[in-house]
Every structure is written in C-alpha cells, then in structure tokens.
C-alpha cells in the first residue's frame, strides 16, 4: 500500500505511521486523515503487528491541527461532512483491536490533539504542547475533541482549555492524565517500541477485548458526538469563521 502524506514502516511487532507534512507542521488534510485510517485498517488482520505507533515527522509537531487552508470556503454541509469523516477516522483508531500509541513529538493542536486522544495511549516528548484552538477560528472542535477531552480530563478542565484555547505543556498534560509518560525526544520512539514489545507478550484476543470493553464504557453516554458534527457544520456560514480563517492565513489575530 502506498501513501502520499504518511510514511509507514514495521519494526519488529510495531507498525509505525508517520505523518509526513513537516513544512505544514503535519497539519491533517483530508488525504492524510484517510491515509491514516487506511493504514490502521490495513494491519488489523496482520498477526505480526502487536502495536501501532502514530507520530509526526520532524522535531516540532505531532500534528498542528486540521489543515485550515483546505476548508476556508466550505458550506455548512461540507463542514458537517468534514467533521463526520474526521469522526470516522478517530473511531477507526479508537476501535482498533491492536493498541494504538500516539508518540507526541511537539505541537498536538486541534485535530492533532483529537488524533492523539483517539489513540489508546499517549506518550509525550518533553517539547509536546496540547491545545484546542478552534474557537480562534470561529469553530468548535470537529474531530470529537469536545467529547474525548471531557472523557480524558473531566468537564471543568476540558471546558477551560476549549474556551480559553490555552496550550498546556507535557508536564501539565501528565498531571491531567492526558498522557501516560514524558520522555526525551530521543527516547520517544524507543519508549513506544518497548511498550509494543510488552503488548507482544500478552494475549492478542484479551487485549482486543479490553479495548472493546473500555470503549463501550462511554458509548451510552455520548450523544455529544452527533451534536459536535452538527455544530461544526453550522459554524461554516458564520462571519466569525470567515474572519477566523482569514486571520490565520494573514498571520494576524482575529477581530471577533
Ligand atoms: N493548517 C494549515 N497550515 C498550518 C497549520 C494548520 N492547522 N498549522 C501550521 N500550518 C502551516 C503554517 O501556515 C505555515 O505554513 P507557511 O510556511 O506556508 O506559511 C507552516 O505550517 C509553519 O507554521 P507557522 O505558523 O509558521 O509556525 P509557528 O512556529 O510560527 O507556529 C503554531 C506554530 C502551531 C502555533 C501555528 O502554526 C498555529 O497556530 N497553527 C494552527 C493551530 C490551529 O489553529 N489548529 C487547529 C486547526 S482546526
């Protein structure tokens, strides 16, 4: 399987997906999202893969969000579809029977933070930074950030981060339970590979069951996923969205 915007490789029992748009801080365009989804699905029946690692190319970013340049002129329907497609990618990762680790090497913002949160485990490099800056663009998060952030760190702190758009560093993310551990950038991939080695010594079927059970814990209480898709779509015809995305492309602060 060949891809345009991601790199894939296998190291022992680990399947590594690297988002390969370094000059755009690994921003997730539609193609990248679909390629990540295809890559995750492609190894589900491969018995030699016991863990999937998702990371970003370069030293600066895991992923700096959805690709803003791609959706500036979207209609309400296109916005809602973008969100629904993003949810589908994140759900594919979350429902992977093989554990998925986010190896977070820098900015993990917006869609990048949502991607990390869809993974089963997050390991942060010391330079990791997390945030959901969407309201600066006149948008709510669209790839399930409003739901998984609450699941991970609780409603109060999640609302604070969503509404202020403050970034948090790796230490704060560890304190909030957003990441499992912090390591140096050099140790990031080796640490994730060691964890996959541990998975490799466990029962494949029992691991798949644990993932299913833990995911099901949240299923009956999450109508907000659908609400997010609809609210994200509606934002696309607001003056604030036009101003927010224009301000980003003109590298200035939005005037709401
Ligand atoms: N979508 C599209 N392009 C993006 C992007 C995104 N989410 N994030 C970064 N880029 C691009 C920049 O436009 C720039 O491209 P250019 O060199 O062609 O102008 C390149 O990546 C480097 O980014 P730059 O802003 O110059 O780096 P920086 O170090 O000054 O700032 C950030 C880093 C992460 C703070 C800043 O890029 C940023 O705020 N990104 C957007 C974050 C965001 O709002 N994400 C949510 C999207 S829904």
PDB file of C-alpha atoms and ligand atoms in Angstrom:
ATOM      1  CA  UNK A   1       0.000   0.000   0.000  1.00  0.00           C
ATOM      2  CA  UNK A   2       1.499   3.366  -0.966  1.00  0.00           C
ATOM      3  CA  UNK A   3       0.626   6.745   0.538  1.00  0.00           C
ATOM      4  CA  UNK A   4       1.284  10.398  -0.353  1.00  0.00           C
ATOM      5  CA  UNK A   5       1.191  12.142   3.023  1.00  0.00           C
ATOM      6  CA  UNK A   6       2.179   9.480   5.548  1.00  0.00           C
ATOM      7  CA  UNK A   7       5.067   7.045   5.842  1.00  0.00           C
ATOM      8  CA  UNK A   8       4.589   3.534   7.172  1.00  0.00           C
ATOM      9  CA  UNK A   9       7.131   1.012   8.383  1.00  0.00           C
ATOM     10  CA  UNK A  10       7.311  -2.068  10.556  1.00  0.00           C
ATOM     11  CA  UNK A  11       9.883  -2.525  13.318  1.00  0.00           C
ATOM     12  CA  UNK A  12       9.628  -5.928  14.991  1.00  0.00           C
ATOM     13  CA  UNK A  13       5.978  -6.093  16.088  1.00  0.00           C
ATOM     14  CA  UNK A  14       5.303  -2.376  15.776  1.00  0.00           C
ATOM     15  CA  UNK A  15       3.644  -0.734  12.795  1.00  0.00           C
ATOM     16  CA  UNK A  16       4.718   2.918  12.639  1.00  0.00           C
ATOM     17  CA  UNK A  17       2.648   5.596  10.904  1.00  0.00           C
ATOM     18  CA  UNK A  18       4.473   8.928  10.451  1.00  0.00           C
ATOM     19  CA  UNK A  19       2.524  11.958   9.275  1.00  0.00           C
ATOM     20  CA  UNK A  20       4.800  13.375   6.610  1.00  0.00           C
ATOM     21  CA  UNK A  21       3.927  17.056   6.109  1.00  0.00           C
ATOM     22  CA  UNK A  22       6.711  18.593   8.138  1.00  0.00           C
ATOM     23  CA  UNK A  23       6.640  22.000   6.388  1.00  0.00           C
ATOM     24  CA  UNK A  24       2.940  22.338   7.344  1.00  0.00           C
ATOM     25  CA  UNK A  25       3.611  21.101  10.897  1.00  0.00           C
ATOM     26  CA  UNK A  26       1.910  17.830   9.903  1.00  0.00           C
ATOM     27  CA  UNK A  27      -1.482  19.538   9.548  1.00  0.00           C
ATOM     28  CA  UNK A  28      -4.112  16.938   8.767  1.00  0.00           C
ATOM     29  CA  UNK A  29      -5.673  17.447   5.368  1.00  0.00           C
ATOM     30  CA  UNK A  30      -8.423  15.155   4.128  1.00  0.00           C
ATOM     31  CA  UNK A  31      -5.977  12.915   2.289  1.00  0.00           C
ATOM     32  CA  UNK A  32      -3.794  12.493   5.387  1.00  0.00           C
ATOM     33  CA  UNK A  33      -6.758  11.560   7.539  1.00  0.00           C
ATOM     34  CA  UNK A  34      -7.975   8.964   5.040  1.00  0.00           C
ATOM     35  CA  UNK A  35      -4.449   7.568   4.691  1.00  0.00           C
ATOM     36  CA  UNK A  36      -4.123   7.183   8.466  1.00  0.00           C
ATOM     37  CA  UNK A  37      -7.463   5.382   8.531  1.00  0.00           C
ATOM     38  CA  UNK A  38      -6.444   3.061   5.671  1.00  0.00           C
ATOM     39  CA  UNK A  39      -3.086   2.346   7.297  1.00  0.00           C
ATOM     40  CA  UNK A  40      -4.694   1.430  10.631  1.00  0.00           C
ATOM     41  CA  UNK A  41      -7.244  -0.813   8.903  1.00  0.00           C
ATOM     42  CA  UNK A  42      -4.562  -2.441   6.729  1.00  0.00           C
ATOM     43  CA  UNK A  43      -2.870  -4.180   9.667  1.00  0.00           C
ATOM     44  CA  UNK A  44      -5.916  -5.304  11.651  1.00  0.00           C
ATOM     45  CA  UNK A  45      -5.565  -8.925  10.450  1.00  0.00           C
ATOM     46  CA  UNK A  46      -1.775  -8.953  10.469  1.00  0.00           C
ATOM     47  CA  UNK A  47      -0.762 -11.220  13.350  1.00  0.00           C
ATOM     48  CA  UNK A  48       2.800  -9.898  13.300  1.00  0.00           C
ATOM     49  CA  UNK A  49       1.609  -6.417  14.315  1.00  0.00           C
ATOM     50  CA  UNK A  50       1.046  -6.087  18.071  1.00  0.00           C
ATOM     51  CA  UNK A  51       1.024  -2.317  18.338  1.00  0.00           C
ATOM     52  CA  UNK A  52       0.558   0.717  16.099  1.00  0.00           C
ATOM     53  CA  UNK A  53       2.521   3.921  16.718  1.00  0.00           C
ATOM     54  CA  UNK A  54       1.380   7.234  15.227  1.00  0.00           C
ATOM     55  CA  UNK A  55       3.840  10.124  15.191  1.00  0.00           C
ATOM     56  CA  UNK A  56       4.731  13.255  13.215  1.00  0.00           C
ATOM     57  CA  UNK A  57       7.756  13.897  11.027  1.00  0.00           C
ATOM     58  CA  UNK A  58      10.354  16.393  12.213  1.00  0.00           C
ATOM     59  CA  UNK A  59      11.088  17.706  15.668  1.00  0.00           C
ATOM     60  CA  UNK A  60       8.402  20.343  16.024  1.00  0.00           C
ATOM     61  CA  UNK A  61       4.943  18.843  15.608  1.00  0.00           C
ATOM     62  CA  UNK A  62       2.902  15.714  16.054  1.00  0.00           C
ATOM     63  CA  UNK A  63       0.107  17.497  14.118  1.00  0.00           C
ATOM     64  CA  UNK A  64      -0.826  21.191  14.328  1.00  0.00           C
ATOM     65  CA  UNK A  65      -4.482  20.573  13.556  1.00  0.00           C
ATOM     66  CA  UNK A  66      -6.817  20.102  10.656  1.00  0.00           C
ATOM     67  CA  UNK A  67      -5.472  21.791   7.518  1.00  0.00           C
ATOM     68  CA  UNK A  68      -7.057  25.237   7.765  1.00  0.00           C
ATOM     69  CA  UNK A  69      -6.201  26.160   4.174  1.00  0.00           C
ATOM     70  CA  UNK A  70      -8.354  23.311   2.914  1.00  0.00           C
ATOM     71  CA  UNK A  71     -11.714  24.208   4.448  1.00  0.00           C
ATOM     72  CA  UNK A  72     -11.903  28.017   4.414  1.00  0.00           C
ATOM     73  CA  UNK A  73     -14.623  28.106   1.726  1.00  0.00           C
ATOM     74  CA  UNK A  74     -16.706  25.125   2.883  1.00  0.00           C
ATOM     75  CA  UNK A  75     -20.519  25.219   3.088  1.00  0.00           C
ATOM     76  CA  UNK A  76     -22.458  24.020   6.150  1.00  0.00           C
ATOM     77  CA  UNK A  77     -22.930  20.599   4.508  1.00  0.00           C
ATOM     78  CA  UNK A  78     -19.253  20.295   3.593  1.00  0.00           C
ATOM     79  CA  UNK A  79     -18.282  21.339   7.118  1.00  0.00           C
ATOM     80  CA  UNK A  80     -20.541  18.726   8.692  1.00  0.00           C
ATOM     81  CA  UNK A  81     -19.229  16.102   6.262  1.00  0.00           C
ATOM     82  CA  UNK A  82     -15.631  17.025   7.132  1.00  0.00           C
ATOM     83  CA  UNK A  83     -16.475  16.538  10.789  1.00  0.00           C
ATOM     84  CA  UNK A  84     -18.306  13.244  10.194  1.00  0.00           C
ATOM     85  CA  UNK A  85     -15.374  11.934   8.148  1.00  0.00           C
ATOM     86  CA  UNK A  86     -12.956  13.039  10.889  1.00  0.00           C
ATOM     87  CA  UNK A  87     -15.056  11.242  13.494  1.00  0.00           C
ATOM     88  CA  UNK A  88     -14.947   8.110  11.370  1.00  0.00           C
ATOM     89  CA  UNK A  89     -11.123   8.220  11.254  1.00  0.00           C
ATOM     90  CA  UNK A  90     -10.876   8.783  15.013  1.00  0.00           C
ATOM     91  CA  UNK A  91     -13.392   5.996  15.699  1.00  0.00           C
ATOM     92  CA  UNK A  92     -11.385   3.621  13.491  1.00  0.00           C
ATOM     93  CA  UNK A  93      -8.317   4.313  15.629  1.00  0.00           C
ATOM     94  CA  UNK A  94     -10.229   4.038  18.908  1.00  0.00           C
ATOM     95  CA  UNK A  95     -11.840   0.758  17.803  1.00  0.00           C
ATOM     96  CA  UNK A  96      -8.600  -0.771  16.516  1.00  0.00           C
ATOM     97  CA  UNK A  97      -8.201  -4.231  18.056  1.00  0.00           C
ATOM     98  CA  UNK A  98      -4.455  -3.585  18.039  1.00  0.00           C
ATOM     99  CA  UNK A  99      -3.404  -0.939  20.590  1.00  0.00           C
ATOM    100  CA  UNK A 100      -2.527   2.434  19.079  1.00  0.00           C
ATOM    101  CA  UNK A 101       0.077   4.665  20.768  1.00  0.00           C
ATOM    102  CA  UNK A 102       0.423   8.371  19.979  1.00  0.00           C
ATOM    103  CA  UNK A 103       4.116   9.340  20.089  1.00  0.00           C
ATOM    104  CA  UNK A 104       3.720  13.074  20.559  1.00  0.00           C
ATOM    105  CA  UNK A 105       6.757  14.965  19.303  1.00  0.00           C
ATOM    106  CA  UNK A 106       5.741  18.620  19.642  1.00  0.00           C
ATOM    107  CA  UNK A 107       2.546  20.523  18.825  1.00  0.00           C
ATOM    108  CA  UNK A 108      -0.592  18.434  19.197  1.00  0.00           C
ATOM    109  CA  UNK A 109      -3.266  21.000  18.441  1.00  0.00           C
ATOM    110  CA  UNK A 110      -6.854  20.934  17.257  1.00  0.00           C
ATOM    111  CA  UNK A 111      -7.257  17.883  15.019  1.00  0.00           C
ATOM    112  CA  UNK A 112      -3.775  16.794  16.131  1.00  0.00           C
ATOM    113  CA  UNK A 113      -4.871  16.761  19.760  1.00  0.00           C
ATOM    114  CA  UNK A 114      -8.050  14.933  18.722  1.00  0.00           C
ATOM    115  CA  UNK A 115      -5.940  12.376  16.855  1.00  0.00           C
ATOM    116  CA  UNK A 116      -3.764  11.827  19.941  1.00  0.00           C
ATOM    117  CA  UNK A 117      -6.858  11.476  22.126  1.00  0.00           C
ATOM    118  CA  UNK A 118      -8.352   8.829  19.824  1.00  0.00           C
ATOM    119  CA  UNK A 119      -5.256   6.682  20.399  1.00  0.00           C
ATOM    120  CA  UNK A 120      -5.331   4.222  23.300  1.00  0.00           C
ATOM    121  CA  UNK A 121      -2.131   5.518  24.894  1.00  0.00           C
ATOM    122  CA  UNK A 122      -0.273   8.837  24.634  1.00  0.00           C
ATOM    123  CA  UNK A 123       3.467   9.199  25.283  1.00  0.00           C
ATOM    124  CA  UNK A 124       4.751  12.780  25.183  1.00  0.00           C
ATOM    125  CA  UNK A 125       8.186  14.118  24.344  1.00  0.00           C
ATOM    126  CA  UNK A 126       9.342  16.950  26.600  1.00  0.00           C
ATOM    127  CA  UNK A 127       8.520  19.507  23.878  1.00  0.00           C
ATOM    128  CA  UNK A 128       4.886  18.372  23.478  1.00  0.00           C
ATOM    129  CA  UNK A 129       2.204  21.062  23.579  1.00  0.00           C
ATOM    130  CA  UNK A 130      -1.509  20.394  23.593  1.00  0.00           C
ATOM    131  CA  UNK A 131      -4.465  22.632  22.821  1.00  0.00           C
ATOM    132  CA  UNK A 132      -7.806  23.016  21.096  1.00  0.00           C
ATOM    133  CA  UNK A 133      -7.519  26.473  19.460  1.00  0.00           C
ATOM    134  CA  UNK A 134     -10.569  26.099  17.181  1.00  0.00           C
ATOM    135  CA  UNK A 135     -12.636  28.887  18.726  1.00  0.00           C
ATOM    136  CA  UNK A 136      -9.945  31.300  17.478  1.00  0.00           C
ATOM    137  CA  UNK A 137     -11.116  30.275  14.011  1.00  0.00           C
ATOM    138  CA  UNK A 138     -14.806  30.728  14.824  1.00  0.00           C
ATOM    139  CA  UNK A 139     -15.298  26.964  15.070  1.00  0.00           C
ATOM    140  CA  UNK A 140     -15.874  24.341  17.737  1.00  0.00           C
ATOM    141  CA  UNK A 141     -13.552  21.313  17.502  1.00  0.00           C
ATOM    142  CA  UNK A 142     -14.790  18.909  14.822  1.00  0.00           C
ATOM    143  CA  UNK A 143     -12.941  15.615  15.277  1.00  0.00           C
ATOM    144  CA  UNK A 144     -14.552  14.723  18.615  1.00  0.00           C
ATOM    145  CA  UNK A 145     -12.365  16.947  20.775  1.00  0.00           C
ATOM    146  CA  UNK A 146     -15.350  18.191  22.750  1.00  0.00           C
ATOM    147  CA  UNK A 147     -16.101  14.591  23.723  1.00  0.00           C
ATOM    148  CA  UNK A 148     -12.750  12.872  24.224  1.00  0.00           C
ATOM    149  CA  UNK A 149     -11.178  15.780  26.106  1.00  0.00           C
ATOM    150  CA  UNK A 150     -14.016  15.594  28.641  1.00  0.00           C
ATOM    151  CA  UNK A 151     -13.593  11.817  28.848  1.00  0.00           C
ATOM    152  CA  UNK A 152      -9.862  12.154  29.468  1.00  0.00           C
ATOM    153  CA  UNK A 153      -9.537  15.102  31.841  1.00  0.00           C
ATOM    154  CA  UNK A 154     -13.067  15.885  33.089  1.00  0.00           C
ATOM    155  CA  UNK A 155     -15.599  18.553  32.206  1.00  0.00           C
ATOM    156  CA  UNK A 156     -14.201  21.503  34.184  1.00  0.00           C
ATOM    157  CA  UNK A 157     -10.633  21.475  32.919  1.00  0.00           C
ATOM    158  CA  UNK A 158     -11.777  20.452  29.425  1.00  0.00           C
ATOM    159  CA  UNK A 159     -14.086  23.454  29.197  1.00  0.00           C
ATOM    160  CA  UNK A 160     -11.309  25.737  30.444  1.00  0.00           C
ATOM    161  CA  UNK A 161      -8.944  24.555  27.703  1.00  0.00           C
ATOM    162  CA  UNK A 162     -11.650  24.595  24.996  1.00  0.00           C
ATOM    163  CA  UNK A 163     -12.883  28.083  25.875  1.00  0.00           C
ATOM    164  CA  UNK A 164      -9.557  29.830  26.595  1.00  0.00           C
ATOM    165  CA  UNK A 165      -7.625  27.909  23.874  1.00  0.00           C
ATOM    166  CA  UNK A 166      -4.686  27.868  26.295  1.00  0.00           C
ATOM    167  CA  UNK A 167      -1.959  25.403  25.363  1.00  0.00           C
ATOM    168  CA  UNK A 168      -0.634  23.045  28.018  1.00  0.00           C
ATOM    169  CA  UNK A 169       2.838  21.531  28.135  1.00  0.00           C
ATOM    170  CA  UNK A 170       3.817  17.907  28.650  1.00  0.00           C
ATOM    171  CA  UNK A 171       4.063  18.210  32.451  1.00  0.00           C
ATOM    172  CA  UNK A 172       0.573  19.718  32.715  1.00  0.00           C
ATOM    173  CA  UNK A 173      -0.766  17.051  30.355  1.00  0.00           C
ATOM    174  CA  UNK A 174       0.754  14.356  32.587  1.00  0.00           C
ATOM    175  CA  UNK A 175      -0.799  15.914  35.702  1.00  0.00           C
ATOM    176  CA  UNK A 176      -4.198  15.978  33.982  1.00  0.00           C
ATOM    177  CA  UNK A 177      -3.921  12.337  32.897  1.00  0.00           C
ATOM    178  CA  UNK A 178      -3.847  13.238  29.237  1.00  0.00           C
ATOM    179  CA  UNK A 179      -0.548  11.441  28.673  1.00  0.00           C
ATOM    180  CA  UNK A 180       0.931   8.372  30.358  1.00  0.00           C
ATOM    181  CA  UNK A 181       4.541   9.480  30.487  1.00  0.00           C
ATOM    182  CA  UNK A 182       7.047  12.091  29.366  1.00  0.00           C
ATOM    183  CA  UNK A 183      10.356  11.168  27.788  1.00  0.00           C
ATOM    184  CA  UNK A 184      13.069  12.995  25.849  1.00  0.00           C
ATOM    185  CA  UNK A 185      12.530  13.422  22.140  1.00  0.00           C
ATOM    186  CA  UNK A 186      15.333  10.898  21.523  1.00  0.00           C
ATOM    187  CA  UNK A 187      13.646   8.342  23.770  1.00  0.00           C
ATOM    188  CA  UNK A 188      10.150   8.836  22.326  1.00  0.00           C
ATOM    189  CA  UNK A 189      10.133   6.148  19.660  1.00  0.00           C
ATOM    190  CA  UNK A 190      12.255   3.653  21.665  1.00  0.00           C
ATOM    191  CA  UNK A 191       9.828   4.025  24.604  1.00  0.00           C
ATOM    192  CA  UNK A 192       6.829   3.349  22.351  1.00  0.00           C
ATOM    193  CA  UNK A 193       8.597   0.377  20.755  1.00  0.00           C
ATOM    194  CA  UNK A 194       9.320  -1.054  24.226  1.00  0.00           C
ATOM    195  CA  UNK A 195       5.643  -0.756  25.064  1.00  0.00           C
ATOM    196  CA  UNK A 196       4.716  -2.656  21.905  1.00  0.00           C
ATOM    197  CA  UNK A 197       7.222  -5.336  22.982  1.00  0.00           C
ATOM    198  CA  UNK A 198       5.230  -5.639  26.218  1.00  0.00           C
ATOM    199  CA  UNK A 199       1.941  -5.947  24.277  1.00  0.00           C
ATOM    200  CA  UNK A 200       3.596  -8.702  22.217  1.00  0.00           C
ATOM    201  CA  UNK A 201       3.933 -10.883  25.312  1.00  0.00           C
ATOM    202  CA  UNK A 202       0.200 -10.631  26.112  1.00  0.00           C
ATOM    203  CA  UNK A 203      -2.855 -12.351  24.716  1.00  0.00           C
ATOM    204  CA  UNK A 204      -3.903 -10.760  21.414  1.00  0.00           C
ATOM    205  CA  UNK A 205      -7.563 -11.639  21.932  1.00  0.00           C
ATOM    206  CA  UNK A 206      -7.612 -10.438  25.548  1.00  0.00           C
ATOM    207  CA  UNK A 207      -6.058  -7.114  24.522  1.00  0.00           C
ATOM    208  CA  UNK A 208      -8.752  -6.687  21.855  1.00  0.00           C
ATOM    209  CA  UNK A 209     -11.421  -7.456  24.470  1.00  0.00           C
ATOM    210  CA  UNK A 210     -10.043  -4.895  26.914  1.00  0.00           C
ATOM    211  CA  UNK A 211     -10.095  -2.192  24.236  1.00  0.00           C
ATOM    212  CA  UNK A 212     -13.703  -3.078  23.326  1.00  0.00           C
ATOM    213  CA  UNK A 213     -14.843  -3.086  26.966  1.00  0.00           C
ATOM    214  CA  UNK A 214     -13.172   0.233  27.804  1.00  0.00           C
ATOM    215  CA  UNK A 215     -14.596   1.887  24.675  1.00  0.00           C
ATOM    216  CA  UNK A 216     -18.074   0.582  25.487  1.00  0.00           C
ATOM    217  CA  UNK A 217     -17.895   2.243  28.896  1.00  0.00           C
ATOM    218  CA  UNK A 218     -18.544   5.579  27.159  1.00  0.00           C
ATOM    219  CA  UNK A 219     -20.951   4.519  24.408  1.00  0.00           C
ATOM    220  CA  UNK A 220     -24.320   5.031  26.069  1.00  0.00           C
ATOM    221  CA  UNK A 221     -23.419   8.463  27.392  1.00  0.00           C
ATOM    222  CA  UNK A 222     -22.105  10.206  24.328  1.00  0.00           C
ATOM    223  CA  UNK A 223     -24.830  11.804  22.151  1.00  0.00           C
ATOM    224  CA  UNK A 224     -22.451  14.784  22.053  1.00  0.00           C
ATOM    225  CA  UNK A 225     -20.537  13.202  19.160  1.00  0.00           C
ATOM    226  CA  UNK A 226     -23.503  13.860  16.843  1.00  0.00           C
ATOM    227  CA  UNK A 227     -24.037  17.326  18.327  1.00  0.00           C
ATOM    228  CA  UNK A 228     -20.433  18.207  17.580  1.00  0.00           C
ATOM    229  CA  UNK A 229     -20.775  17.234  13.899  1.00  0.00           C
ATOM    230  CA  UNK A 230     -23.838  19.459  13.522  1.00  0.00           C
ATOM    231  CA  UNK A 231     -22.390  22.426  15.445  1.00  0.00           C
ATOM    232  CA  UNK A 232     -19.116  22.190  13.492  1.00  0.00           C
ATOM    233  CA  UNK A 233     -21.066  22.270  10.204  1.00  0.00           C
ATOM    234  CA  UNK A 234     -23.189  25.244  11.260  1.00  0.00           C
ATOM    235  CA  UNK A 235     -20.081  27.290  12.068  1.00  0.00           C
ATOM    236  CA  UNK A 236     -19.055  27.324   8.404  1.00  0.00           C
ATOM    237  CA  UNK A 237     -21.567  30.005   7.430  1.00  0.00           C
ATOM    238  CA  UNK A 238     -20.775  32.430  10.260  1.00  0.00           C
ATOM    239  CA  UNK A 239     -18.929  35.737   9.917  1.00  0.00           C
ATOM    240  CA  UNK A 240     -16.660  34.643  12.761  1.00  0.00           C
ATOM    241  CA  UNK A 241     -15.488  31.600  10.797  1.00  0.00           C
ATOM    242  CA  UNK A 242     -14.703  33.720   7.736  1.00  0.00           C
ATOM    243  CA  UNK A 243     -12.785  36.207   9.910  1.00  0.00           C
ATOM    244  CA  UNK A 244     -11.065  33.456  11.922  1.00  0.00           C
ATOM    245  CA  UNK A 245      -9.714  31.545   8.931  1.00  0.00           C
ATOM    246  CA  UNK A 246      -8.796  34.767   7.081  1.00  0.00           C
ATOM    247  CA  UNK A 247      -6.863  35.972  10.139  1.00  0.00           C
ATOM    248  CA  UNK A 248      -4.946  32.673  10.270  1.00  0.00           C
ATOM    249  CA  UNK A 249      -3.966  32.882   6.596  1.00  0.00           C
ATOM    250  CA  UNK A 250      -2.972  36.543   7.021  1.00  0.00           C
ATOM    251  CA  UNK A 251      -0.963  35.640  10.163  1.00  0.00           C
ATOM    252  CA  UNK A 252      -2.815  38.113  12.423  1.00  0.00           C
ATOM    253  CA  UNK A 253      -5.177  37.948  15.405  1.00  0.00           C
ATOM    254  CA  UNK A 254      -8.888  37.593  14.522  1.00  0.00           C
ATOM    255  CA  UNK A 255     -11.175  40.521  15.241  1.00  0.00           C
ATOM    256  CA  UNK A 256     -14.394  38.921  16.557  1.00  0.00           C
TER     257      UNK A 256
HETATM  258  N1  LIG B   1      -3.387  24.157   8.884  1.00  0.00           N
HETATM  259  C1  LIG B   1      -2.702  24.561   7.799  1.00  0.00           C
HETATM  260  N2  LIG B   1      -1.442  25.004   7.834  1.00  0.00           N
HETATM  261  C2  LIG B   1      -0.838  25.034   9.038  1.00  0.00           C
HETATM  262  C3  LIG B   1      -1.487  24.641  10.237  1.00  0.00           C
HETATM  263  C4  LIG B   1      -2.823  24.176  10.116  1.00  0.00           C
HETATM  264  N3  LIG B   1      -3.519  23.753  11.176  1.00  0.00           N
HETATM  265  N4  LIG B   1      -0.635  24.792  11.263  1.00  0.00           N
HETATM  266  C5  LIG B   1       0.503  25.269  10.747  1.00  0.00           C
HETATM  267  N5  LIG B   1       0.392  25.418   9.405  1.00  0.00           N
HETATM  268  C6  LIG B   1       1.401  25.896   8.455  1.00  0.00           C
HETATM  269  C7  LIG B   1       1.549  27.418   8.534  1.00  0.00           C
HETATM  270  O1  LIG B   1       0.538  28.066   7.755  1.00  0.00           O
HETATM  271  C8  LIG B   1       2.936  27.588   7.951  1.00  0.00           C
HETATM  272  O2  LIG B   1       2.866  27.450   6.559  1.00  0.00           O
HETATM  273  P1  LIG B   1       3.665  28.511   5.601  1.00  0.00           P
HETATM  274  O3  LIG B   1       5.122  28.323   5.983  1.00  0.00           O
HETATM  275  O4  LIG B   1       3.348  28.042   4.232  1.00  0.00           O
HETATM  276  O5  LIG B   1       3.145  29.878   5.958  1.00  0.00           O
HETATM  277  C9  LIG B   1       3.683  26.346   8.468  1.00  0.00           C
HETATM  278  O6  LIG B   1       2.669  25.384   8.808  1.00  0.00           O
HETATM  279  C10 LIG B   1       4.505  26.616   9.725  1.00  0.00           C
HETATM  280  O7  LIG B   1       3.650  27.182  10.697  1.00  0.00           O
HETATM  281  P2  LIG B   1       3.961  28.580  11.447  1.00  0.00           P
HETATM  282  O8  LIG B   1       2.651  29.145  11.898  1.00  0.00           O
HETATM  283  O9  LIG B   1       4.808  29.451  10.589  1.00  0.00           O
HETATM  284  O10 LIG B   1       4.825  28.046  12.680  1.00  0.00           O
HETATM  285  P3  LIG B   1       4.998  28.769  14.103  1.00  0.00           P
HETATM  286  O11 LIG B   1       6.077  28.025  14.791  1.00  0.00           O
HETATM  287  O12 LIG B   1       5.127  30.253  13.949  1.00  0.00           O
HETATM  288  O13 LIG B   1       3.605  28.492  14.880  1.00  0.00           O
HETATM  289  C11 LIG B   1       1.710  27.134  15.602  1.00  0.00           C
HETATM  290  C12 LIG B   1       3.229  27.178  15.238  1.00  0.00           C
HETATM  291  C13 LIG B   1       1.364  25.662  15.794  1.00  0.00           C
HETATM  292  C14 LIG B   1       1.478  27.904  16.899  1.00  0.00           C
HETATM  293  C15 LIG B   1       0.893  27.774  14.464  1.00  0.00           C
HETATM  294  O14 LIG B   1       1.271  27.167  13.237  1.00  0.00           O
HETATM  295  C16 LIG B   1      -0.605  27.595  14.599  1.00  0.00           C
HETATM  296  O15 LIG B   1      -1.227  28.295  15.383  1.00  0.00           O
HETATM  297  N6  LIG B   1      -1.192  26.651  13.826  1.00  0.00           N
HETATM  298  C17 LIG B   1      -2.632  26.453  13.791  1.00  0.00           C
HETATM  299  C18 LIG B   1      -3.110  25.728  15.004  1.00  0.00           C
HETATM  300  C19 LIG B   1      -4.613  25.562  14.930  1.00  0.00           C
HETATM  301  O16 LIG B   1      -5.368  26.514  14.969  1.00  0.00           O
HETATM  302  N7  LIG B   1      -5.043  24.302  14.834  1.00  0.00           N
HETATM  303  C20 LIG B   1      -6.433  23.976  14.778  1.00  0.00           C
HETATM  304  C21 LIG B   1      -6.904  23.879  13.380  1.00  0.00           C
HETATM  305  S1  LIG B   1      -8.618  23.426  13.293  1.00  0.00           S
END
